[in-house]
CSV table of C-alpha atoms in Angstrom, one decimal:
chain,number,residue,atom,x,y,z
W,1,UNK,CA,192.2,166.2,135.7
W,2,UNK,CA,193.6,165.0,132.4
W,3,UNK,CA,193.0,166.2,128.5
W,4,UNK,CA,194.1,164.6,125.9
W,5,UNK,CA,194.5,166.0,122.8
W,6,UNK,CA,194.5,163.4,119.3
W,7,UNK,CA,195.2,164.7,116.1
W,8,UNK,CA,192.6,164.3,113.1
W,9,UNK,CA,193.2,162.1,110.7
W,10,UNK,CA,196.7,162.6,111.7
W,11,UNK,CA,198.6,160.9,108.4
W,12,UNK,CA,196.4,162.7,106.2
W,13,UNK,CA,196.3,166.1,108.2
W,14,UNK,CA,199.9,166.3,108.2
W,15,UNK,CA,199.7,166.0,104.3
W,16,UNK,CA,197.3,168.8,104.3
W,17,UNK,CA,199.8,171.2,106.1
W,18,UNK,CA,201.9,172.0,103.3
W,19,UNK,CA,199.3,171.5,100.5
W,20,UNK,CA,196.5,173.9,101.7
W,21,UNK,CA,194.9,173.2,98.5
W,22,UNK,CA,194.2,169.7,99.6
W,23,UNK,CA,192.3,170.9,102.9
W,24,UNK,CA,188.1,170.0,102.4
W,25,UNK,CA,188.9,168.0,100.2
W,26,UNK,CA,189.7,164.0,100.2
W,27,UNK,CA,193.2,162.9,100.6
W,28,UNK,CA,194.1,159.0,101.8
W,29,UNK,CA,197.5,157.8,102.9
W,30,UNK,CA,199.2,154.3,102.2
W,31,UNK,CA,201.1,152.3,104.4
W,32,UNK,CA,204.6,150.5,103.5
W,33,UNK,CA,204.7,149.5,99.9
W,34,UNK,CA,201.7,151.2,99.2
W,35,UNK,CA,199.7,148.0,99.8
W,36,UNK,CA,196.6,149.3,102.4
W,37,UNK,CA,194.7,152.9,102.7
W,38,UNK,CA,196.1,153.4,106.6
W,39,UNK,CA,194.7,157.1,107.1
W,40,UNK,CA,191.8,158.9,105.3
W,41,UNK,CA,190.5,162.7,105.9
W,42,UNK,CA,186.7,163.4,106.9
W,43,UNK,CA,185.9,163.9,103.4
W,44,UNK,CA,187.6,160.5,102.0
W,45,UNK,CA,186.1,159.0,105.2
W,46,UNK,CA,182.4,160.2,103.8
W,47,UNK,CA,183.4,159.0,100.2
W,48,UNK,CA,182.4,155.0,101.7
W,49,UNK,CA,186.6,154.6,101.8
W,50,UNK,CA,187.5,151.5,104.1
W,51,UNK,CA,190.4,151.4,106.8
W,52,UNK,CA,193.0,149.3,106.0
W,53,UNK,CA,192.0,147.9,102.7
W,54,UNK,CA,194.1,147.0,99.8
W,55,UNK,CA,194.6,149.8,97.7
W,56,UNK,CA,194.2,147.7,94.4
W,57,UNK,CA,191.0,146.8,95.9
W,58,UNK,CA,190.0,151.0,96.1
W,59,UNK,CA,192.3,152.4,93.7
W,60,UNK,CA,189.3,152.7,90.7
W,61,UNK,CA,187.0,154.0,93.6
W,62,UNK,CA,189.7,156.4,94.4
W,63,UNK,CA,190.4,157.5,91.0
W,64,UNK,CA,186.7,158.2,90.4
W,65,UNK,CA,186.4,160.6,93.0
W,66,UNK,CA,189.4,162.2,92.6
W,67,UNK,CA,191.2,161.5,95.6
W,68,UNK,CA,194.4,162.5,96.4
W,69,UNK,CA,197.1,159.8,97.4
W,70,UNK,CA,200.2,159.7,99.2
W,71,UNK,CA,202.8,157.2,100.4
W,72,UNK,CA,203.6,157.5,103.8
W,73,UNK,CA,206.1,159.8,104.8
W,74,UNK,CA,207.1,159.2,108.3
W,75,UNK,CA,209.9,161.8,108.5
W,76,UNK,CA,207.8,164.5,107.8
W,77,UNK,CA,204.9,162.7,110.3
W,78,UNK,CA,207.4,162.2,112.9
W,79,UNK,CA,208.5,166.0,112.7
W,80,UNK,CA,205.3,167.6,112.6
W,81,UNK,CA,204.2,165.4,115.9
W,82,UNK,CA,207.0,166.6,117.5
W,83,UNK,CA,205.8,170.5,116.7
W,84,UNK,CA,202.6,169.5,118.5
W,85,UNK,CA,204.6,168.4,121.5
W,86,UNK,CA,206.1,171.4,121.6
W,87,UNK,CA,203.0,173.6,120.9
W,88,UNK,CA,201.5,171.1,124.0
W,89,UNK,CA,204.3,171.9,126.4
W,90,UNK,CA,203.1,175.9,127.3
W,91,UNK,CA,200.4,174.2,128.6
W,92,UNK,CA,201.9,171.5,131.0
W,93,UNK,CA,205.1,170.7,131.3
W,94,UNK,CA,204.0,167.3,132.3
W,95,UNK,CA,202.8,165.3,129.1
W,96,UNK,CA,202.3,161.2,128.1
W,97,UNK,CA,202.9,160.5,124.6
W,98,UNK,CA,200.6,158.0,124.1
W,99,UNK,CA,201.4,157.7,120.4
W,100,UNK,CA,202.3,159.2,117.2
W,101,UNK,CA,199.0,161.4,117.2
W,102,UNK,CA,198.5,161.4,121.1
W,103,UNK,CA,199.0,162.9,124.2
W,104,UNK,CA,197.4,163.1,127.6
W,105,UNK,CA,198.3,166.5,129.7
W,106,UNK,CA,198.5,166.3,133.5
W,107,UNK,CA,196.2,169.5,134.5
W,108,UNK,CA,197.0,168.9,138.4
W,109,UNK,CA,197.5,172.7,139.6
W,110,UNK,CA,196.3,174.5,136.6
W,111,UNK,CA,193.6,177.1,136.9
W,112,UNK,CA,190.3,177.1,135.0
W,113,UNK,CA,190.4,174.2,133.2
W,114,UNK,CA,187.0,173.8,130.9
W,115,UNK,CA,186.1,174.2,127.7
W,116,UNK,CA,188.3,177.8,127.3
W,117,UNK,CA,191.4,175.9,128.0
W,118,UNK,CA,190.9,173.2,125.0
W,119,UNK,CA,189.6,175.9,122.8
W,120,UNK,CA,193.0,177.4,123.1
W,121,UNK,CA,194.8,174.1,122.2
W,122,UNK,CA,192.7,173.7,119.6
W,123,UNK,CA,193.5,177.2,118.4
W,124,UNK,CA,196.7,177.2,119.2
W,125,UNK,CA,198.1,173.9,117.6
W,126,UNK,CA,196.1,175.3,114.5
W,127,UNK,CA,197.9,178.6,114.0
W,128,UNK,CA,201.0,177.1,114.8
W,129,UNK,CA,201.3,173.9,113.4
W,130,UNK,CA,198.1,173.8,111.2
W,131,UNK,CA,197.1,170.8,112.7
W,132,UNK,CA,193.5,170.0,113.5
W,133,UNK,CA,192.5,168.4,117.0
W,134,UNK,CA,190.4,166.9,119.5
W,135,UNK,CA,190.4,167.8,123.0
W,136,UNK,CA,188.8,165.2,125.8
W,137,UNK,CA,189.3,166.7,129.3
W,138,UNK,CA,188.1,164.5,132.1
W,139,UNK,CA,189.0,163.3,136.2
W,140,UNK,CA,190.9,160.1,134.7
W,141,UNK,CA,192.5,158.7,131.4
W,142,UNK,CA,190.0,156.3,130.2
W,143,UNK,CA,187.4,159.4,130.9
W,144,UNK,CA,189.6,161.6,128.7
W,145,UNK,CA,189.9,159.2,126.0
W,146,UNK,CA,185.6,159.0,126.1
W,147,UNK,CA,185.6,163.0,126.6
W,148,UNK,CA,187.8,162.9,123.5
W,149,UNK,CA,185.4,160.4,121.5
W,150,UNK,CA,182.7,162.8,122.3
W,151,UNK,CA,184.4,166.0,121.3
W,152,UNK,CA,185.1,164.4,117.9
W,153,UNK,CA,182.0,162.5,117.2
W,154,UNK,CA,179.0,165.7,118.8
W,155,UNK,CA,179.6,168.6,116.2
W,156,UNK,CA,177.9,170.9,119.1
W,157,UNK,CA,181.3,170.0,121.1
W,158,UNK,CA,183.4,172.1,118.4
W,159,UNK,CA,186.0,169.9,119.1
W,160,UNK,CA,186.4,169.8,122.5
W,161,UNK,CA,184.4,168.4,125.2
W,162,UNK,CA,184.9,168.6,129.1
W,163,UNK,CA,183.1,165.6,131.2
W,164,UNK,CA,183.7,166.8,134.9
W,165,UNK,CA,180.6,165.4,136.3
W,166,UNK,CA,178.9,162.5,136.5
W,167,UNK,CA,176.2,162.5,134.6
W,168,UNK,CA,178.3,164.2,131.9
W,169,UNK,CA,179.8,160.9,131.4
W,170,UNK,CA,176.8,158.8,132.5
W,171,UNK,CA,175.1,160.5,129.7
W,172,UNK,CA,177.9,159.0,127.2
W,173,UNK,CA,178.6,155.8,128.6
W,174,UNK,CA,174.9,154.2,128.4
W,175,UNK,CA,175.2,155.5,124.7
W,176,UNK,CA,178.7,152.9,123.6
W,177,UNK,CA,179.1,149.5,123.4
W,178,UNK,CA,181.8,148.3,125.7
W,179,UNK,CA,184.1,148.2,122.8
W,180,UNK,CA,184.7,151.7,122.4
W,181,UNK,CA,186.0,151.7,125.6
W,182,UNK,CA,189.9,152.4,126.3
W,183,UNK,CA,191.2,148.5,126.8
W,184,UNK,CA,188.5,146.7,125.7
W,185,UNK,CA,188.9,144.6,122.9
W,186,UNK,CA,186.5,142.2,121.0
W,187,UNK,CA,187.9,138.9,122.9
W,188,UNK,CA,187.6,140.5,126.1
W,189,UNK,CA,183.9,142.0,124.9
W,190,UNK,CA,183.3,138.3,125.0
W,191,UNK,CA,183.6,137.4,128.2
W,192,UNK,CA,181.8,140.4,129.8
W,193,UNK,CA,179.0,139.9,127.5
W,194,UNK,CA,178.7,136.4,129.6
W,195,UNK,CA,178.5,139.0,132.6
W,196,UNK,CA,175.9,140.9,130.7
W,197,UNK,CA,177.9,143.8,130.0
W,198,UNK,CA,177.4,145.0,127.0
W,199,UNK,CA,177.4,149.3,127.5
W,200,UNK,CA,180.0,151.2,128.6
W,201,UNK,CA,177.2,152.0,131.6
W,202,UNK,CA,177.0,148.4,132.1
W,203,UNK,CA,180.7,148.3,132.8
W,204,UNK,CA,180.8,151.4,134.8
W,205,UNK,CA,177.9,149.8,136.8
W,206,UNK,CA,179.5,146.4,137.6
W,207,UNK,CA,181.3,144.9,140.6
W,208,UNK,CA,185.0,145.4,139.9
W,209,UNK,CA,186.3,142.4,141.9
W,210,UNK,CA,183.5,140.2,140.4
W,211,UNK,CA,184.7,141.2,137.0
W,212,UNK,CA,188.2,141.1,137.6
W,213,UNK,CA,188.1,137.1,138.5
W,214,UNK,CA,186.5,136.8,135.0
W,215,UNK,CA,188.9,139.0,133.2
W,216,UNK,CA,192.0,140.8,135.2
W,217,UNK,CA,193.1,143.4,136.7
W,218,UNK,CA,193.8,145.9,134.1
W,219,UNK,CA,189.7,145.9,133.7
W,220,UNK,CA,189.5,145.9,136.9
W,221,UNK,CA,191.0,149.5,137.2
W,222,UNK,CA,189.3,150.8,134.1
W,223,UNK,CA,186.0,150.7,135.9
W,224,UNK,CA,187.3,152.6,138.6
W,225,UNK,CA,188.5,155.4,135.6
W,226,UNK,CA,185.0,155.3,134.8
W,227,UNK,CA,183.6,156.1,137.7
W,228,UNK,CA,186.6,159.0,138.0
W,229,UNK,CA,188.8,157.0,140.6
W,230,UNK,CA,192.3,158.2,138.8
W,231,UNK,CA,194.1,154.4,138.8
W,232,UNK,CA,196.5,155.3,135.6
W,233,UNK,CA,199.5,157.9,136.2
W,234,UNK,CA,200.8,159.5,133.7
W,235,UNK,CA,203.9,157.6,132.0
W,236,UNK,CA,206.5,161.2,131.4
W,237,UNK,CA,208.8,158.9,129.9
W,238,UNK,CA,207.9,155.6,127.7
W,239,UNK,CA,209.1,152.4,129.3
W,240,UNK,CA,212.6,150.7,127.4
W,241,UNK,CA,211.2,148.0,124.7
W,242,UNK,CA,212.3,144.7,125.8
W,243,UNK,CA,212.8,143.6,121.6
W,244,UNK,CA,213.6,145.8,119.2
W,245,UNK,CA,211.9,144.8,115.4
W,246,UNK,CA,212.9,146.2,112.1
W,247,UNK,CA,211.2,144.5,109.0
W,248,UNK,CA,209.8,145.2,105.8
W,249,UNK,CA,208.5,143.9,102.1
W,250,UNK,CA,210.7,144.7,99.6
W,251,UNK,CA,208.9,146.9,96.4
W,252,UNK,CA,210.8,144.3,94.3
W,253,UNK,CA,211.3,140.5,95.3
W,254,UNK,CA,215.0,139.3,95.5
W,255,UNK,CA,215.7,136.8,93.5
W,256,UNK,CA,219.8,137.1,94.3
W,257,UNK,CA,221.7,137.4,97.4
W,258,UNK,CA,222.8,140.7,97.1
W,259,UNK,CA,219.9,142.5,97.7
W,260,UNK,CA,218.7,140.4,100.9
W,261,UNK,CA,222.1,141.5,102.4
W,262,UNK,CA,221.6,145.0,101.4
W,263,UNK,CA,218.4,144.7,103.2
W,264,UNK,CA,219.3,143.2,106.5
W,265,UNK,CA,222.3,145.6,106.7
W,266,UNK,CA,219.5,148.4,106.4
W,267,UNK,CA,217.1,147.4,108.4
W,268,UNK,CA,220.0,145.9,111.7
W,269,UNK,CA,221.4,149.8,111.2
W,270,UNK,CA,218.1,151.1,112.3
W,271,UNK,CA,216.9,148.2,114.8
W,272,UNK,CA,220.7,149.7,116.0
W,273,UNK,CA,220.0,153.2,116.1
W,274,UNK,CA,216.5,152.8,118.3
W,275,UNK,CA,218.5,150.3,120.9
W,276,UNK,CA,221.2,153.3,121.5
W,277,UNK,CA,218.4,156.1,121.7
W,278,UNK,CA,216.9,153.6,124.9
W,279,UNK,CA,220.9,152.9,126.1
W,280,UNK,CA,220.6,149.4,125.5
W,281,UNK,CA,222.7,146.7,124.6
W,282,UNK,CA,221.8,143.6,122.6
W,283,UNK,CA,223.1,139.6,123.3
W,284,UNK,CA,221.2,137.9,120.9
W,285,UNK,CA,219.6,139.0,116.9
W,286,UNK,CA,216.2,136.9,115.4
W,287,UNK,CA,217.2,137.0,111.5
W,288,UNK,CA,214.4,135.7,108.7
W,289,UNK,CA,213.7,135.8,105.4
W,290,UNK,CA,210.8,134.9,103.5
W,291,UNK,CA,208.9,134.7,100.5
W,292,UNK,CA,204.9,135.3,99.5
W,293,UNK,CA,202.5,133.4,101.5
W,294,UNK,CA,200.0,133.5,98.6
W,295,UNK,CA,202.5,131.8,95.9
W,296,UNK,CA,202.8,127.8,96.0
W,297,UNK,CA,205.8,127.5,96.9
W,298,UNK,CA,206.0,129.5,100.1
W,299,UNK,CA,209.9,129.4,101.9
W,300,UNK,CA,210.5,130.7,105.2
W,301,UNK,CA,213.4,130.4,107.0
W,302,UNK,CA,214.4,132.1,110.0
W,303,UNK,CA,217.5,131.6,112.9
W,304,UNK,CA,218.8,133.3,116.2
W,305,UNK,CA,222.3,134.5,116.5
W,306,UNK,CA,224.5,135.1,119.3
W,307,UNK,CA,226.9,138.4,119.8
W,308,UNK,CA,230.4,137.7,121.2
W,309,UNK,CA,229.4,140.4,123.7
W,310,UNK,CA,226.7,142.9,124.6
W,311,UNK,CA,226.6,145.6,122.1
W,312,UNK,CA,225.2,148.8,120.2
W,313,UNK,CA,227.8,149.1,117.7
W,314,UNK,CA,226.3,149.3,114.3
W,315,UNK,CA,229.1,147.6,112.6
W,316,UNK,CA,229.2,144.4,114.7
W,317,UNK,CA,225.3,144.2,114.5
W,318,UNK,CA,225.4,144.1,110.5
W,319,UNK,CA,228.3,141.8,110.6
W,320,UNK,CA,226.4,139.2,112.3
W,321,UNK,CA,222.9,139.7,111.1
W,322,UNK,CA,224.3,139.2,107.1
W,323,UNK,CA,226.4,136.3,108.1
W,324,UNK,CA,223.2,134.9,109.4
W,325,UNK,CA,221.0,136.1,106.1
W,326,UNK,CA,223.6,134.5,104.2
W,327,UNK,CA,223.7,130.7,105.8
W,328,UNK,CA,219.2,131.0,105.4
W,329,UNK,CA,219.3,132.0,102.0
W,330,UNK,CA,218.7,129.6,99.3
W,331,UNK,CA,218.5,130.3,95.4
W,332,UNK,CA,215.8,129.6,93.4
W,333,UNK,CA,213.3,131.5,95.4
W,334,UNK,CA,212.0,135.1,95.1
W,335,UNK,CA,211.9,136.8,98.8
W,336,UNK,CA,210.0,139.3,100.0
W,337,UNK,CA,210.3,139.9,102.9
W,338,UNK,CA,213.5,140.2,105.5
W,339,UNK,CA,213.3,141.2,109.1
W,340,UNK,CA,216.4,142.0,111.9
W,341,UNK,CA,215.1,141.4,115.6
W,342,UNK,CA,216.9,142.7,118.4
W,343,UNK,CA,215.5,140.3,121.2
W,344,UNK,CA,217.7,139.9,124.2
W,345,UNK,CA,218.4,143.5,125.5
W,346,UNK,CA,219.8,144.6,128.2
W,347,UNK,CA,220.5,148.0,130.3
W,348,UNK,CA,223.6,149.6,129.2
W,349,UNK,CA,223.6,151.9,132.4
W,350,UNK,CA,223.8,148.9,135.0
W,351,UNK,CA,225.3,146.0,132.5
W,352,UNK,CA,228.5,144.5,134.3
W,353,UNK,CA,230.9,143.0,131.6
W,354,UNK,CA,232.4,139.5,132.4
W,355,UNK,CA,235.5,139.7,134.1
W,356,UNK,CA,237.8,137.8,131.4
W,357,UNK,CA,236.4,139.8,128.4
W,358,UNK,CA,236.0,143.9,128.4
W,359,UNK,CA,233.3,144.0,126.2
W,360,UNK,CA,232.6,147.1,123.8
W,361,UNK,CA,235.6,149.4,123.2
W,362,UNK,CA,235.3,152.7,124.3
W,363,UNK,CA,236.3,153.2,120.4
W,364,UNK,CA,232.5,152.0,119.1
W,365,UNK,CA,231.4,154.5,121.7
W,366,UNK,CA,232.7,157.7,120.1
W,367,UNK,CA,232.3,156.2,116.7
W,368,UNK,CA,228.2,155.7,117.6
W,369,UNK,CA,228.2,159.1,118.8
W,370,UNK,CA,229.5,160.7,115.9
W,371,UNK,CA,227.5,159.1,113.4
W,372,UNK,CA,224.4,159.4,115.6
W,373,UNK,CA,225.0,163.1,116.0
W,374,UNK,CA,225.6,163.6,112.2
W,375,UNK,CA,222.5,161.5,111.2
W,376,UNK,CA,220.8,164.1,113.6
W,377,UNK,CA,221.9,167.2,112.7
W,378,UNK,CA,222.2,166.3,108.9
W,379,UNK,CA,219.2,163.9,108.6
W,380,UNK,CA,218.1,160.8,108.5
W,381,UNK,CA,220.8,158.2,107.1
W,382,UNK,CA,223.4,161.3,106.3
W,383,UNK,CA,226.2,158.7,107.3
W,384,UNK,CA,225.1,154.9,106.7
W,385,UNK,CA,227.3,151.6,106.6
W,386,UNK,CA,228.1,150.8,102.6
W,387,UNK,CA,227.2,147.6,102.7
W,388,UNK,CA,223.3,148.7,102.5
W,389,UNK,CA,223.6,150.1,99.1
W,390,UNK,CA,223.2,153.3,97.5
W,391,UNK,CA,220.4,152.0,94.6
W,392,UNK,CA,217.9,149.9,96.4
W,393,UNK,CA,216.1,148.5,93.7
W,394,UNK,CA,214.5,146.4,96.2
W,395,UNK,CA,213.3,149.0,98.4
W,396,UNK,CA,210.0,149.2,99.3
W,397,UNK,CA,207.2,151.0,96.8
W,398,UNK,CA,206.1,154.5,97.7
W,399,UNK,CA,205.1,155.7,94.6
W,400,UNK,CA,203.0,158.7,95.9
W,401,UNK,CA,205.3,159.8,98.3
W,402,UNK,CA,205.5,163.7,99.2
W,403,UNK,CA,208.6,165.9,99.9
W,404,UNK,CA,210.2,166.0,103.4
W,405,UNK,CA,209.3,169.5,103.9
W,406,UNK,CA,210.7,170.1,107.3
W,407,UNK,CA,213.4,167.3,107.9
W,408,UNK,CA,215.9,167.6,104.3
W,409,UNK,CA,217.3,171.0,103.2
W,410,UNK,CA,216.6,169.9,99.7
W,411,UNK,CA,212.9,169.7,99.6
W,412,UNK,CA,211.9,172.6,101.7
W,413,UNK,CA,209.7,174.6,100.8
W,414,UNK,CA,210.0,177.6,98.7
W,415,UNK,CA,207.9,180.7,98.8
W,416,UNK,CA,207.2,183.3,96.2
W,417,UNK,CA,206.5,186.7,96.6
């Protein structure tokens, strides 16, 4: 058996927690730059507020009804999903984290799990995190993810729903279109649709190899899960990325070169920081720049540069990455948008240098360490290379933006009695 447990409305939830005021009441959360609504609560959600529209498109709408907005804050997002996590543990010490706001449980060997068991997640995670959930449990992951549908969509499920026997999900599946199925996307709703399947009961019902020479096998195996044939382990830990991407639109376009520099030092520095959390090294950076693709004169430019050797130093990273920024850029435009790409990694564990060249120094070693430890135990750019700036001018918009509650000493929260 597997549950998995998604948080509701998880941006917006988490903006709740330390505003108890806002709870019942509608709160929406932007993405970078403030430029789309990414995350609405149930009661912005019943307002007729879109997914991932502009936000100068809704802001009157938004006003009107008196809607709360925030930035997005993804220290203090990051930190309160890693409270669930926690919370999550005591249950199973073996756990998937499928995302930001999900995780499937492995319940192999635990006793009486039904409806009790998610009822105590559900309580749990809300006395100690104040964080509102939905709890699927099921024989298989793709049945978990529809147990979990169900639990948030059938207000007689309270927020948790157990489908442990057939007709339990029988019942569901010849109620969804294929869609709203784990895996299946619109193109690939396409194609079964020439097979006639158009329900989730339609898929459950079909012949897998038959389907699986019109689609593949990943399809294949999710109409095994259907029909609670367990084909998907649980992944304990997430595999390596094979590229590494750190990009963003500046809140002010750069019409000089300074700022593009500041901004590809800032954004190599953390593309850095996730390659050494994975112990990887990097041979080659992907380095563009470019400007708005709604003004006339659009300018992209973009080029690949080579390391001397494989590396997760910081230092040599930014040195590289700003030489590169600095050959694409060209005055007379206004940028706004820069992007470091780490794209040919490799595993530092097994990684054999070239005999004629040692490679790293055990120097950058330490020196990663240390500011990797600092940056952990002090937060979140504590120690930072110079050459990123202090101002930021350019930095991305996040006008609404709320207080890192848990993550910076400065903004915690303080009580009064």
């Amino acid at each position: 058996m597997f549950a998995l447990v998604d948080c509701n409305s998880f941006y917006a939830s988490c903006e709740q927690v330390f505003r108890p005021d806002l709870r019942g009441k509608p709160v929406v959360v932007l993405s970078n730059n403030d430029g789309f609504v990414v995350a609405r609560s149930k009661e912005a959600k019943a307002l007729g507020i879109p997914d991932l529209e502009p936000f100068f498109k809704v802001e009157a709408l938004l006003r009107k009804h008196g809607v709360t907005i925030f930035s997005s804050n993804y220290p203090l997002y990051g930190d309160l999903s890693r409270r669930v996590m926690t919370v999550l543990k005591d249950f199973s010490p073996h756990i998937e984290i499928y995302s930001i706001d999900e995780m499937f449980l492995s319940m192999q060997g635990i006793q009486n799990v039904g409806t009790g068991l998610g009822q105590e997640m559900k309580t749990r995670l809300w006395d100690h995190v104040r964080m509102p959930v939905g709890v699927g449990i099921a024989p298989t992951k793709t049945l978990a993810k529809l147990a979990n549908r169900a639990a948030k969509k059938i207000p007689k499920c309270q927020g948790v729903c157990v489908m442990n026997q057939p007709h339990q999900w029988e019942w569901m599946l010849r109620r969804i279109p294929v869609t709203d199925i784990w895996g299946i996307a619109k193109r690939m709703a396409r194609r079964l649709e020439d097979l006639n399947i158009r329900s989730g009961w339609d898929l459950a019902t079909s012949n897998p190899k038959m389907v699986r020479r019109r689609s593949n096998v990943c399809v294949e195996r999710t109409i095994e899960e259907l029909n609670g044939h367990a084909c998907l382990a649980l992944e304990e830990l997430p595999p390596a990325k094979k590229q590494i991407y750190c990009t963003r639109s500046f809140g002010n376009k750069a019409t000089t070169l300074q700022p593009v520099l500041e901004a590809v030092t800032l954004y190599a520095t953390r593309a850095a920081e996730k390659l050494r959390a994975q112990r990887h090294l990097v041979q080659t950076l992907h380095i563009f720049i470019h400007t708005s693709p709604f003004e006339p004169r659009y300018h992209a430019v973009t080029t690949v540069a080579q390391l001397p050797y494989p590396t997760d130093d910081t230092r040599l990273i930014v040195e590289i990455a700003r030489k590169a920024a600095t050959q694409l850029y060209t005055s007379g435009h206004a940028f706004l948008k820069a992007g470091v790409g780490l794209i040919d990694i490799i595993d530092k564990r097994h990684h054999q240098f070239d005999l004629l060249h040692p490679g790293q120094p055990t120097r950058s070693d330490k020196l990663m360490a240390v500011m990797d430890n600092v940056n952990k135990v002090h937060g979140k750019g504590s120690l930072f290379v110079a050459a990123q700036g202090v101002s930021k001018p350019w930095y991305m918009r996040q006008q609404y933006t709320s207080p890192q509650y848990t993550t910076r000493w400065a903004e915690l929260p303080v009580v009064i009695v």
